[in-house]
PDB file of C-alpha atoms in Angstrom:
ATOM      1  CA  UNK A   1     -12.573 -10.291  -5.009  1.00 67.00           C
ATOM      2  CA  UNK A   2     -15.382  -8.044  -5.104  1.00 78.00           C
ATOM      3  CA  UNK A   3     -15.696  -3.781  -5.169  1.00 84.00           C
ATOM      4  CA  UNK A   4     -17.352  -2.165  -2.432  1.00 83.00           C
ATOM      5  CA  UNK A   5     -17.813   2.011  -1.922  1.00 82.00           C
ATOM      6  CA  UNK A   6     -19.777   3.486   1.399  1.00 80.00           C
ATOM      7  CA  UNK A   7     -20.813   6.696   1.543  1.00 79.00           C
ATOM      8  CA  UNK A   8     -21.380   7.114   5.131  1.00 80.00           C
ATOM      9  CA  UNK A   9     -18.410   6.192   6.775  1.00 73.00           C
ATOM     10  CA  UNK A  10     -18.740   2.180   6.524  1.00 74.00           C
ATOM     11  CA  UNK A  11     -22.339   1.552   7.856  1.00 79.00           C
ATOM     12  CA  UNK A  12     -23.575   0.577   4.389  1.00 84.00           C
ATOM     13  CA  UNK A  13     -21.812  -0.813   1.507  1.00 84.00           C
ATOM     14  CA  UNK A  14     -22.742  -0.634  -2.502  1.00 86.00           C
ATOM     15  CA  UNK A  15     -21.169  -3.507  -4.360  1.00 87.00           C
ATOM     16  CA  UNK A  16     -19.604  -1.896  -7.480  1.00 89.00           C
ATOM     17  CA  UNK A  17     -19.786  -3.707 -10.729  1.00 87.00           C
ATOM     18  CA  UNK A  18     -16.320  -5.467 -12.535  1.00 84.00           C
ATOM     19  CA  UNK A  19     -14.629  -4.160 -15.344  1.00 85.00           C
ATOM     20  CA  UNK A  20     -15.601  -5.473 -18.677  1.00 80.00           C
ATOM     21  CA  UNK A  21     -13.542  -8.547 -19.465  1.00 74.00           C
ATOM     22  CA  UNK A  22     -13.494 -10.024 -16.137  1.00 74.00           C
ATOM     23  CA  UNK A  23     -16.269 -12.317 -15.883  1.00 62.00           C
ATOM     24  CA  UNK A  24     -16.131 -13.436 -12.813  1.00 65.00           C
ATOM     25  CA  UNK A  25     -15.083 -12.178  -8.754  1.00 63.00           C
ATOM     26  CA  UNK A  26     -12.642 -14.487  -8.382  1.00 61.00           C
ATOM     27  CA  UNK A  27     -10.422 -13.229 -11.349  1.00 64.00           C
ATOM     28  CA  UNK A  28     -10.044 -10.185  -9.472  1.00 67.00           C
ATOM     29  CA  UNK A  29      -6.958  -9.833  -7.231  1.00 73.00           C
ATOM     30  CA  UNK A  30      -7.372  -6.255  -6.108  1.00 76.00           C
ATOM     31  CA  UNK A  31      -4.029  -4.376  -5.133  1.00 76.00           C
ATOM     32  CA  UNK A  32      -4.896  -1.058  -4.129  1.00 82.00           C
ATOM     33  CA  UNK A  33      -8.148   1.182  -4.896  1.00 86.00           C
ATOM     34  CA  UNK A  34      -8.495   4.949  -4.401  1.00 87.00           C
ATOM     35  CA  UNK A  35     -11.510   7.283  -4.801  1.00 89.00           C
ATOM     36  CA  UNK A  36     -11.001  11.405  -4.996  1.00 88.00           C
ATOM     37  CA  UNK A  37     -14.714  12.010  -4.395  1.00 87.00           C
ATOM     38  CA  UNK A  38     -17.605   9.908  -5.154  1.00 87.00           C
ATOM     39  CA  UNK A  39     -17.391   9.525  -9.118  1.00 91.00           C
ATOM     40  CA  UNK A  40     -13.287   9.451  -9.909  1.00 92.00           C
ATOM     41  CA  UNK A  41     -11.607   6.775  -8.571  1.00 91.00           C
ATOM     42  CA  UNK A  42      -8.872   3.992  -9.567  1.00 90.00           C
ATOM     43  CA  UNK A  43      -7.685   0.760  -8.903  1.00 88.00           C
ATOM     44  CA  UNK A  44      -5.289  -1.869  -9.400  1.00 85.00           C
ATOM     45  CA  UNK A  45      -5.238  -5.821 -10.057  1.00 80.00           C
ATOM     46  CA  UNK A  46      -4.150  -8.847 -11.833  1.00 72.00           C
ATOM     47  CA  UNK A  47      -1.272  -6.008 -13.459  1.00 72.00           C
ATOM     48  CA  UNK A  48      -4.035  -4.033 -14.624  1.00 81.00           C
ATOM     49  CA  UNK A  49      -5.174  -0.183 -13.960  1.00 87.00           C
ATOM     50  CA  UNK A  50      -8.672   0.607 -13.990  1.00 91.00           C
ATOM     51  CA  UNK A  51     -10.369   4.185 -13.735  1.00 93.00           C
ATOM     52  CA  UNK A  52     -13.868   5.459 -13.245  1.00 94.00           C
ATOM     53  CA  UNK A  53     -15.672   9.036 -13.486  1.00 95.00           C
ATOM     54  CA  UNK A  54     -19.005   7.620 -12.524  1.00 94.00           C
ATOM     55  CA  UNK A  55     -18.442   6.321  -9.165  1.00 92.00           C
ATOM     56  CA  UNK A  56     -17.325   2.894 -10.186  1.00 92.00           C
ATOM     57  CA  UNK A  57     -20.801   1.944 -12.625  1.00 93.00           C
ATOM     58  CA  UNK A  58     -18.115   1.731 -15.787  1.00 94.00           C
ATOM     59  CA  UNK A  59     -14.498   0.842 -15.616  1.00 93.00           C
ATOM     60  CA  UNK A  60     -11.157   1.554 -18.375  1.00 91.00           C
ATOM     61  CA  UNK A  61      -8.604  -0.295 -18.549  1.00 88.00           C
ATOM     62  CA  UNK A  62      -5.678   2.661 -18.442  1.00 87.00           C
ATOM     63  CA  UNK A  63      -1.677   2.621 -19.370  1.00 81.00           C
ATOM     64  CA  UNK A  64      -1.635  -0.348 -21.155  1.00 74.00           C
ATOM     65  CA  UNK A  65       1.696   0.861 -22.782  1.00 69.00           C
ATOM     66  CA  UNK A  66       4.655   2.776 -21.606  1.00 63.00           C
ATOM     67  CA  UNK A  67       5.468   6.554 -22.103  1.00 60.00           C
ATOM     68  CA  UNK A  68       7.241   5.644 -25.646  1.00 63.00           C
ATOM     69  CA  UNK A  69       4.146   4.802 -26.764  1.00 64.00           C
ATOM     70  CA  UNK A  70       5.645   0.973 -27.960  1.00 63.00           C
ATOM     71  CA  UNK A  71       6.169  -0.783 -24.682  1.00 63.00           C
ATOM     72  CA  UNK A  72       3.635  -2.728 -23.065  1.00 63.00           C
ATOM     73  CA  UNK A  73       3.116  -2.062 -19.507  1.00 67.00           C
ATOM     74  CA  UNK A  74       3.065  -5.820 -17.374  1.00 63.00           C
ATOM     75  CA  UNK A  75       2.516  -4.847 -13.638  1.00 71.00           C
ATOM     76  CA  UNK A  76       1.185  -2.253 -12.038  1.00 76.00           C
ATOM     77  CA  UNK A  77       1.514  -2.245  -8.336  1.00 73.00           C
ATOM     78  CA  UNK A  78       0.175   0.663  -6.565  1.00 79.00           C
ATOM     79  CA  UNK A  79      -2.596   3.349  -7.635  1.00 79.00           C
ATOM     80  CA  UNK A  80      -3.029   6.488  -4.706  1.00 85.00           C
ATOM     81  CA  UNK A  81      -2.888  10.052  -4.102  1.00 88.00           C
ATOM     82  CA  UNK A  82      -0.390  12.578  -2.988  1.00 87.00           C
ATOM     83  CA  UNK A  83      -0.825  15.973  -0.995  1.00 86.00           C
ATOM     84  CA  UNK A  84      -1.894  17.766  -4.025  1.00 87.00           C
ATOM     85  CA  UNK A  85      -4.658  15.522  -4.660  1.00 88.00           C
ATOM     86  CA  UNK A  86      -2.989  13.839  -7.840  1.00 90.00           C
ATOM     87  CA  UNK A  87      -3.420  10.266  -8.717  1.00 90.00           C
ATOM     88  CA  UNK A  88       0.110   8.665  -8.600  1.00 90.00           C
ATOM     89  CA  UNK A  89       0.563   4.796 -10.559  1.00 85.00           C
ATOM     90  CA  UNK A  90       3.436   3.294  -9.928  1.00 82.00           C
ATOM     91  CA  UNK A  91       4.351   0.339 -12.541  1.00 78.00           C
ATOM     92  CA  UNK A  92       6.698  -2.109 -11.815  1.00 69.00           C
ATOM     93  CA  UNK A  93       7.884  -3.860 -14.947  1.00 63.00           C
ATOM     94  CA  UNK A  94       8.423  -7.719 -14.694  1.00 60.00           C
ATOM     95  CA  UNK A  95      10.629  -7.413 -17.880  1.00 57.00           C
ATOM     96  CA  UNK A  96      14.050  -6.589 -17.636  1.00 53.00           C
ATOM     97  CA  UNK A  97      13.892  -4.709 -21.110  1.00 57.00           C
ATOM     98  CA  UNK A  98      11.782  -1.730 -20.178  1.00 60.00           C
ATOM     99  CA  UNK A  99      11.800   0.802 -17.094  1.00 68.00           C
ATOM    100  CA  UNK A 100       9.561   0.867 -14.315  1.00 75.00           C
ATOM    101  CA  UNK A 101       7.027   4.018 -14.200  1.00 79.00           C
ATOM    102  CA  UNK A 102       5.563   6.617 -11.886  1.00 86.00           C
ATOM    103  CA  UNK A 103       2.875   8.591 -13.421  1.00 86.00           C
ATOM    104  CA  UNK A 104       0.599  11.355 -12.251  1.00 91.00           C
ATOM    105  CA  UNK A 105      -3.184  12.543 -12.933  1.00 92.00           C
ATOM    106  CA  UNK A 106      -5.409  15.016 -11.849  1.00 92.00           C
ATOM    107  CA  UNK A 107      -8.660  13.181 -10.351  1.00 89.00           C
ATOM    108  CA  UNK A 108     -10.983  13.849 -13.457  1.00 90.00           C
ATOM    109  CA  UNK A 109      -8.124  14.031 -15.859  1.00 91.00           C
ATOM    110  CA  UNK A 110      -7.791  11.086 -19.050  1.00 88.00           C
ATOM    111  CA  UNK A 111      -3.613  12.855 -19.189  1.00 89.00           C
ATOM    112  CA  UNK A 112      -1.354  11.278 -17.306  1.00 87.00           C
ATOM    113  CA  UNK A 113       2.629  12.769 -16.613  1.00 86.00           C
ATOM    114  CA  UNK A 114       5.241  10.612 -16.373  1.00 84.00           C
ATOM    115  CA  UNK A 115       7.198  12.337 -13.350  1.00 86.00           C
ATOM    116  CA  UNK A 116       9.930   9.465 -12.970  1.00 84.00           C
ATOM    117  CA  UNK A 117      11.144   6.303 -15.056  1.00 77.00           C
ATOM    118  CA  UNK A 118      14.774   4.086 -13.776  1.00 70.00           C
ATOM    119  CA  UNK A 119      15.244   0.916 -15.258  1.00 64.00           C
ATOM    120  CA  UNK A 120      14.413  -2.507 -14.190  1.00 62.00           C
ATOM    121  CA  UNK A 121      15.711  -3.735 -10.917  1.00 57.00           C
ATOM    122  CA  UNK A 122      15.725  -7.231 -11.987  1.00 51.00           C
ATOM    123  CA  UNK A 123      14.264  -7.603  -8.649  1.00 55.00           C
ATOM    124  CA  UNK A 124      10.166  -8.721  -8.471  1.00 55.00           C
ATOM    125  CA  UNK A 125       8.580  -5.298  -6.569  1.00 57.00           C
ATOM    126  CA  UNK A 126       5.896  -7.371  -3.967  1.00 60.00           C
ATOM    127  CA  UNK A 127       4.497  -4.494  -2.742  1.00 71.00           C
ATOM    128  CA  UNK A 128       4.137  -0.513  -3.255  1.00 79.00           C
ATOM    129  CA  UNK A 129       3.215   2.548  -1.047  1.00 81.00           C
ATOM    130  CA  UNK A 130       3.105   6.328  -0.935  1.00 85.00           C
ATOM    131  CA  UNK A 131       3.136   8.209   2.052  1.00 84.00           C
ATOM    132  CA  UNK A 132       4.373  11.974   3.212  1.00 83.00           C
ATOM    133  CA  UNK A 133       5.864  12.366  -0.067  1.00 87.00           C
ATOM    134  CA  UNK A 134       7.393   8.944  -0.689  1.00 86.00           C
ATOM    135  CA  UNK A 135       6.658   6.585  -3.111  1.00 87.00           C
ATOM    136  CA  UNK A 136       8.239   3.168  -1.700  1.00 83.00           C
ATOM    137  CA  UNK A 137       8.663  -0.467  -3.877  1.00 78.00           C
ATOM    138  CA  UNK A 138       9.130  -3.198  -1.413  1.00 74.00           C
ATOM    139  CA  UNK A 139      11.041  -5.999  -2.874  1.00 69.00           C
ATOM    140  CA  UNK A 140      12.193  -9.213  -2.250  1.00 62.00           C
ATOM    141  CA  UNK A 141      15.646 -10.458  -3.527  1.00 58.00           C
ATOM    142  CA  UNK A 142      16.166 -13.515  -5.709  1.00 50.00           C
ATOM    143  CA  UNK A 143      17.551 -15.506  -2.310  1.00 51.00           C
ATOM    144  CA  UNK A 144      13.939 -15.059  -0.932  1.00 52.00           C
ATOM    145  CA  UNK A 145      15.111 -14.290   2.580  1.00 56.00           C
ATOM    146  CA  UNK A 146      16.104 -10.509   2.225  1.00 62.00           C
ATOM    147  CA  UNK A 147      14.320  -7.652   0.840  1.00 66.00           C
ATOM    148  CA  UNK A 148      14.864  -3.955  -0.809  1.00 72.00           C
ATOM    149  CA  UNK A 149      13.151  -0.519  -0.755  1.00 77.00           C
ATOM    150  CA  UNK A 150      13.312   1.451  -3.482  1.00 79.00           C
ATOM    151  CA  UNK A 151      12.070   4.888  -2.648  1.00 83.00           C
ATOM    152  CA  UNK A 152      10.889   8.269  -4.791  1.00 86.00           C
ATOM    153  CA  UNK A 153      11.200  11.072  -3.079  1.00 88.00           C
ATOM    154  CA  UNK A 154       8.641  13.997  -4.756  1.00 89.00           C
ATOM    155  CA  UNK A 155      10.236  16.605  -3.169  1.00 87.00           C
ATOM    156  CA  UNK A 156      13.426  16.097  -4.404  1.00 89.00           C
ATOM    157  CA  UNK A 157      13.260  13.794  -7.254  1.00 87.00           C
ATOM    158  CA  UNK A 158      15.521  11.607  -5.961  1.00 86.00           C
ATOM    159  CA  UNK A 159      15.847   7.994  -6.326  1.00 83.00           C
ATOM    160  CA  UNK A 160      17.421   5.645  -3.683  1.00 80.00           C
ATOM    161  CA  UNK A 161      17.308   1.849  -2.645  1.00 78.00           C
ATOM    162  CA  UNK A 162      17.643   0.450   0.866  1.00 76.00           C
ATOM    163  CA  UNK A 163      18.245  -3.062   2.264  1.00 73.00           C
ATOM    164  CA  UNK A 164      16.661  -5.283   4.689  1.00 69.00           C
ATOM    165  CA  UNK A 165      18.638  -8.228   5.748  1.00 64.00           C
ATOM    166  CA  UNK A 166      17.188 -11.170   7.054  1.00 64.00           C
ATOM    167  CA  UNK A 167      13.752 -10.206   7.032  1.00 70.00           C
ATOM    168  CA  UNK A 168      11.305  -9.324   4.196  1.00 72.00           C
ATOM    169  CA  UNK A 169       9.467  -6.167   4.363  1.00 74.00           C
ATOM    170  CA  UNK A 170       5.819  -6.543   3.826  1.00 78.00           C
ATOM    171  CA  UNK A 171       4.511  -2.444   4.822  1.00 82.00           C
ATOM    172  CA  UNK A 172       6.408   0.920   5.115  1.00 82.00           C
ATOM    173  CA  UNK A 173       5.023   4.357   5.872  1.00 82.00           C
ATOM    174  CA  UNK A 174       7.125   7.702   6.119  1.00 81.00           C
ATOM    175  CA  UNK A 175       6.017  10.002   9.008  1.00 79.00           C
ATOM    176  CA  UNK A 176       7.672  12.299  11.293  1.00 72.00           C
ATOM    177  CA  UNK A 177      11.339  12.495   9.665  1.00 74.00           C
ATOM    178  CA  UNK A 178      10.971   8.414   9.623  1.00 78.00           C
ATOM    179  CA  UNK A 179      10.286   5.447   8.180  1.00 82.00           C
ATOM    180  CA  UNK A 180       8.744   2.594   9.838  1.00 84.00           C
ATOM    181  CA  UNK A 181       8.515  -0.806   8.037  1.00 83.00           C
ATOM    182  CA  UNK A 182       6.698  -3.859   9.052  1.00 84.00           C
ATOM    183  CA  UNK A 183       8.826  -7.393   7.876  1.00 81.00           C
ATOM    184  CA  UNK A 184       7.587 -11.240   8.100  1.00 81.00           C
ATOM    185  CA  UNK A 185       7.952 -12.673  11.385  1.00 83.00           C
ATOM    186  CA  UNK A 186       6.416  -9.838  13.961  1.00 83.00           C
ATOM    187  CA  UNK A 187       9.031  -7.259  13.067  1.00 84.00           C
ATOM    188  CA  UNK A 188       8.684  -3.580  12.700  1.00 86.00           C
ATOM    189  CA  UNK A 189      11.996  -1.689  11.931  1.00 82.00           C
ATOM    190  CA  UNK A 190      12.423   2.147  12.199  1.00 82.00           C
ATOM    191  CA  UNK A 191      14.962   3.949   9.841  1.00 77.00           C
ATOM    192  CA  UNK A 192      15.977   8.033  10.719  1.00 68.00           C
ATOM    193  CA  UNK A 193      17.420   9.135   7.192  1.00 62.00           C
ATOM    194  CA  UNK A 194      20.785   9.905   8.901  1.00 54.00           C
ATOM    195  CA  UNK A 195      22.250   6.482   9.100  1.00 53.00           C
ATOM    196  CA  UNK A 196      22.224   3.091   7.430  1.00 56.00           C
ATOM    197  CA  UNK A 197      21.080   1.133  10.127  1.00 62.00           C
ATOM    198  CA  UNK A 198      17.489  -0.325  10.968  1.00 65.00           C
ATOM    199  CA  UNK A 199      16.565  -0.566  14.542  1.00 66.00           C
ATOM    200  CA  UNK A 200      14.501  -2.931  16.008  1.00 63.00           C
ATOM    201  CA  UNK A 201      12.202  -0.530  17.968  1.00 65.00           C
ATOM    202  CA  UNK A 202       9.209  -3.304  18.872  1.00 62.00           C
ATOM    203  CA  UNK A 203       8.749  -5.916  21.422  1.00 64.00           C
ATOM    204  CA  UNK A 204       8.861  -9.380  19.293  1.00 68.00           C
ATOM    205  CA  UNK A 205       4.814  -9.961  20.881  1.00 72.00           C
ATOM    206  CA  UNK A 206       4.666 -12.833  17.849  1.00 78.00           C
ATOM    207  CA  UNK A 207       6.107 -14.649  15.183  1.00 81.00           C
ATOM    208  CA  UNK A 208       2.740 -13.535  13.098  1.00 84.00           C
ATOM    209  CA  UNK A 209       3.860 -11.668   9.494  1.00 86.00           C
ATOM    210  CA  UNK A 210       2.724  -7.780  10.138  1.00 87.00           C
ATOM    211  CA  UNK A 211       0.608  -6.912   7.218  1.00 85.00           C
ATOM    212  CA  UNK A 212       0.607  -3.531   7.175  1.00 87.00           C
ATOM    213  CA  UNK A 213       1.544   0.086   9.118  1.00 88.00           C
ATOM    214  CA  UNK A 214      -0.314   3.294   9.821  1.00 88.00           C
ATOM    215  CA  UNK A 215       0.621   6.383  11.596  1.00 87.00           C
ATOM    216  CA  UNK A 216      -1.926   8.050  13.390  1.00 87.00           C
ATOM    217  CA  UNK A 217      -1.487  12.006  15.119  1.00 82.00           C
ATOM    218  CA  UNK A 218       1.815  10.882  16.683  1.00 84.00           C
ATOM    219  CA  UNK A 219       1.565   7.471  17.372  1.00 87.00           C
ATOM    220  CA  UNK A 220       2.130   3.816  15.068  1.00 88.00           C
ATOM    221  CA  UNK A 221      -0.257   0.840  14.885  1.00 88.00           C
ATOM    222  CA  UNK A 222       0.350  -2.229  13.351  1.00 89.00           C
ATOM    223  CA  UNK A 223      -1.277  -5.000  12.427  1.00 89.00           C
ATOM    224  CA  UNK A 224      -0.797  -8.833  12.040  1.00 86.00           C
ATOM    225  CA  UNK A 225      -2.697 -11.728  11.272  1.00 79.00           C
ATOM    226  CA  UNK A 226      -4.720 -12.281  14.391  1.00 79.00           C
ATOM    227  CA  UNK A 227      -3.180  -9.062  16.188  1.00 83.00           C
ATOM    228  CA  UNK A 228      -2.994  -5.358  16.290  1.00 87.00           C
ATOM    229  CA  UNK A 229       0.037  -3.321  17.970  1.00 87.00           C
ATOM    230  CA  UNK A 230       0.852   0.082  18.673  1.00 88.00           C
ATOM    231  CA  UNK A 231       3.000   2.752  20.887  1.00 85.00           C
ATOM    232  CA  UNK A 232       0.103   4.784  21.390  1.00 84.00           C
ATOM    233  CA  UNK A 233       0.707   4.983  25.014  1.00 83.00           C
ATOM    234  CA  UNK A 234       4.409   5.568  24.466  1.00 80.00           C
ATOM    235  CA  UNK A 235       5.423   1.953  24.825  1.00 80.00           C
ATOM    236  CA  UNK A 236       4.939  -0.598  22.038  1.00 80.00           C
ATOM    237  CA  UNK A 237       2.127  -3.331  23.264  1.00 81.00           C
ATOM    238  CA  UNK A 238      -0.461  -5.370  21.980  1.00 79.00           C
ATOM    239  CA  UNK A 239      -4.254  -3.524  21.509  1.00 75.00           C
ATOM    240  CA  UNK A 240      -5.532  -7.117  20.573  1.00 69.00           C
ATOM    241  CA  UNK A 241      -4.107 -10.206  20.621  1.00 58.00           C
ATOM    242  CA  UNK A 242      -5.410 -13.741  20.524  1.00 54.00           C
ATOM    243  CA  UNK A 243      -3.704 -14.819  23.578  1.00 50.00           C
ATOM    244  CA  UNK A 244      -7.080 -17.355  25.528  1.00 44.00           C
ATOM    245  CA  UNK A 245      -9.621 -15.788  24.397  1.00 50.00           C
ATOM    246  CA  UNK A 246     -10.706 -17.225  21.306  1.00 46.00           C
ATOM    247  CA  UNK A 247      -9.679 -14.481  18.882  1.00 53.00           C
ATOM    248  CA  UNK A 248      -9.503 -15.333  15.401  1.00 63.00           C
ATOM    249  CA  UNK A 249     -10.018 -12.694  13.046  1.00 71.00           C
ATOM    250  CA  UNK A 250      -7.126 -11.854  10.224  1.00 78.00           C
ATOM    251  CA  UNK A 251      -6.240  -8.727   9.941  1.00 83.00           C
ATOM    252  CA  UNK A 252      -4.946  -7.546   6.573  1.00 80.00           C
ATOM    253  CA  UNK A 253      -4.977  -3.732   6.390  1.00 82.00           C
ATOM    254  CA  UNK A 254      -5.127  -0.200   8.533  1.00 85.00           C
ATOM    255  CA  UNK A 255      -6.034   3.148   6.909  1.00 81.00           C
ATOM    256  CA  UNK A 256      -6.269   6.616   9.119  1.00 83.00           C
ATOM    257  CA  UNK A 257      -9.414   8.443   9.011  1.00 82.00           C
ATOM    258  CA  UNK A 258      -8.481  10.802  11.383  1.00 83.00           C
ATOM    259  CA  UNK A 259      -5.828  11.776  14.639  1.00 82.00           C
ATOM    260  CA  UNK A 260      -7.492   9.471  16.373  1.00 82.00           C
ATOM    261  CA  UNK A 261      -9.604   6.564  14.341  1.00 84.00           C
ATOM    262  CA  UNK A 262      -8.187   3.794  11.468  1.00 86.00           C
ATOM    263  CA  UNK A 263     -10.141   1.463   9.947  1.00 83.00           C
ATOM    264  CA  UNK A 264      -9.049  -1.776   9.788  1.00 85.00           C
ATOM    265  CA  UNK A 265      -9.880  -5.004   7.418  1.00 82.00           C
ATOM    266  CA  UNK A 266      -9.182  -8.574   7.101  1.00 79.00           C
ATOM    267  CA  UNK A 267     -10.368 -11.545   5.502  1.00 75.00           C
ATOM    268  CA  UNK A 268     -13.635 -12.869   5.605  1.00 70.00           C
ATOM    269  CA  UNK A 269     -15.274  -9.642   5.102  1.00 69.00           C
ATOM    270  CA  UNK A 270     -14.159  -8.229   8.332  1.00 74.00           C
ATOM    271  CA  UNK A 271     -13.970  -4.227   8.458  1.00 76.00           C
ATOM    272  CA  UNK A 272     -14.209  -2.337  12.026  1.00 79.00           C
ATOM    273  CA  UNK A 273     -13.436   1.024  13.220  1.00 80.00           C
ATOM    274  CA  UNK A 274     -11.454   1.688  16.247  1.00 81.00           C
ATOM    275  CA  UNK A 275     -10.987   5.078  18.129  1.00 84.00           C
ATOM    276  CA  UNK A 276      -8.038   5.751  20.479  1.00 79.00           C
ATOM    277  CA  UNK A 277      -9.312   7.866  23.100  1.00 73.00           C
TER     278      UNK A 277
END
C-alpha cells in the first residue's frame, strides 16, 4: 500500500515516501493515518507506529516498548486526534502478559502520556476508532460469530465493554448521545447509553459487510462494498446501489469534511467527494 497527501482538497496527490526498513509497497498494510497540518502527521501498519515532522519525506518508527520501559509493544491499531488536537495511539497487545495502551501527544511533540492502560482482553481487537470523545476497540470473540466493544471514555475516564451477538462489528462512531455501529452482513445497530439493548434501526438493503460509518451535521451514511446508505432524508435508503446498472466500485471508507460533504474511498484507487445538498 502506498502514502498519498493532497493539499488542495483531493485534486492532486503527492506520493509520500516509505519508512526506512520497508522495502517495498506491498509490505505496507496501512491502518489508519492522520496529519495535524502539513508537516506532523502519523500512521499505523503491519503493528507499527510511524511519525513525521516534515510532511511525510522521513518516517520513525515510535513506541516500540510499553510505558515500563521493558515491554515490547506488538500491535498498534489506531493512530488519530481528539478535540484538543492531541494525537491519541491506541495499542492493542496480542500478548496476554502485558496491558493494552492509550497514549497521547501534542502534534509536534517526541513525549507521549500514557492516559489509560487495562489488561489484555484475551480477545484479538480487529478494529479501533475515536470519535466525540470515545476511543472504541472492536473485537471479535474466539467463536468468530460475535463481537465486543471496548470503549474509553475521555471525559470520564471510564472503561466499559459491550456485546454484539450474532453479528461482528466492523465500524462505530459516537454522535448525538449515540452510538451507531456498522456489523457484517448489511447491519447498522444504534445503542442510546441508557439501556443494554441494540436496535436494528436500518432497512436490511443487502447482505454486503458495511465497512465503515460517518455522521455528518445530523444525519448517518454508511457504506458497503458496492453501496452507500444514509437517513439523510429522515428515512434510511440507499444513495447508491448496484442494483442494473453496472455499478461496481468497493467502497472501503467515509470521512466528513464538512456538514454537508464526506469523502469516500475504496479499492482500486477510487476516492470521490459527494455533497448532500
Amino acid at each position: 500500500m502506498k502514502i498519498f497527501k493532497t493539499a488542495d482538497g483531493g485534486t492532486s496527490w503527492l506520493e509520500l515516501p516509505l519508512p526506512n526498513g520497508v522495502v517495498s509497497q506491498y509490505e505496507m498494510d496501512v491502518q489508519s493515518i492522520v496529519f495535524f497540518d502539513e508537516n506532523n502527521g502519523a500512521f499505523t501498519a503491519n503493528n507499527e507506529a510511524y511519525r513525521t515532522y516534515d510532511g511525510g519525506q522521513t518516517w520513525t518508527t515510535i513506541l516500540t516498548t510499553d510505558y515500563t520501559g521493558n515491554n515490547p509493544i506488538y500491535d498498534f491499531c489506531f493512530v488519530g486526534k481528539n478535540e484538543a488536537g492531541e494525537m491519541i495511539l491506541a495499542e492493542s497487545n496480542e500478548n496476554a502478559w502485558y496491558d493494552n495502551h492509550i497514549v497521547t501527544s501534542l502534534p509536534s511533540s517526541a513525549d507521549y502520556t500514557i492516559v489509560h492502560h487495562f489488561p489484555h482482553s484475551g480477545i484479538h481487537p480487529d478494529y479501533c476508532n475515536y470519535s466525540n470523545g470515545r476511543l472504541h476497540y472492536l473485537t471479535r470473540n474466539f467463536n468468530f460469530w460475535d463481537g465486543e466493544i471496548q470503549i474509553y471514555d475521555f471525559n470520564t475516564n471510564d472503561m466499559e465493554t459491550w456485546d454484539i451477538i450474532g453479528n461482528i462489528p466492523l465500524d462505530v462512531h459516537h454522535a448525538g448521545g449515540k452510538t451507531a455501529i456498522v456489523t457484517e452482513y448489511g447491519k447498522i445497530y444504534f445503542h442510546n447509553w441508557h439501556s443494554n439493548d441494540w436496535n436494528v434501526s436500518s432497512y436490511n438493503f443487502h447482505d454486503h459487510d458495511y465497512t465503515a460509518i460517518e455522521y455528518v451535521n445530523d444525519f448517518y451514511i454508511a457504506v458497503a462494498q458496492s453501496s452507500i446508505s444514509t437517513n439523510y432524508t429522515g428515512v434510511w435508503e440507499e444513495a447508491l446501489d448496484d442494483s442494473g446498472n453496472g455499478h461496481s466500485e468497493y467502497f472501503m471508507q467515509v470521512q466528513k469534511i464538512d456538514d454537508k460533504s464526506v469523502y469516500i474511498s475504496g479499492k482500486q484507487g477510487l476516492f470521490i467527494q459527494a455533497t448532500f445538498k
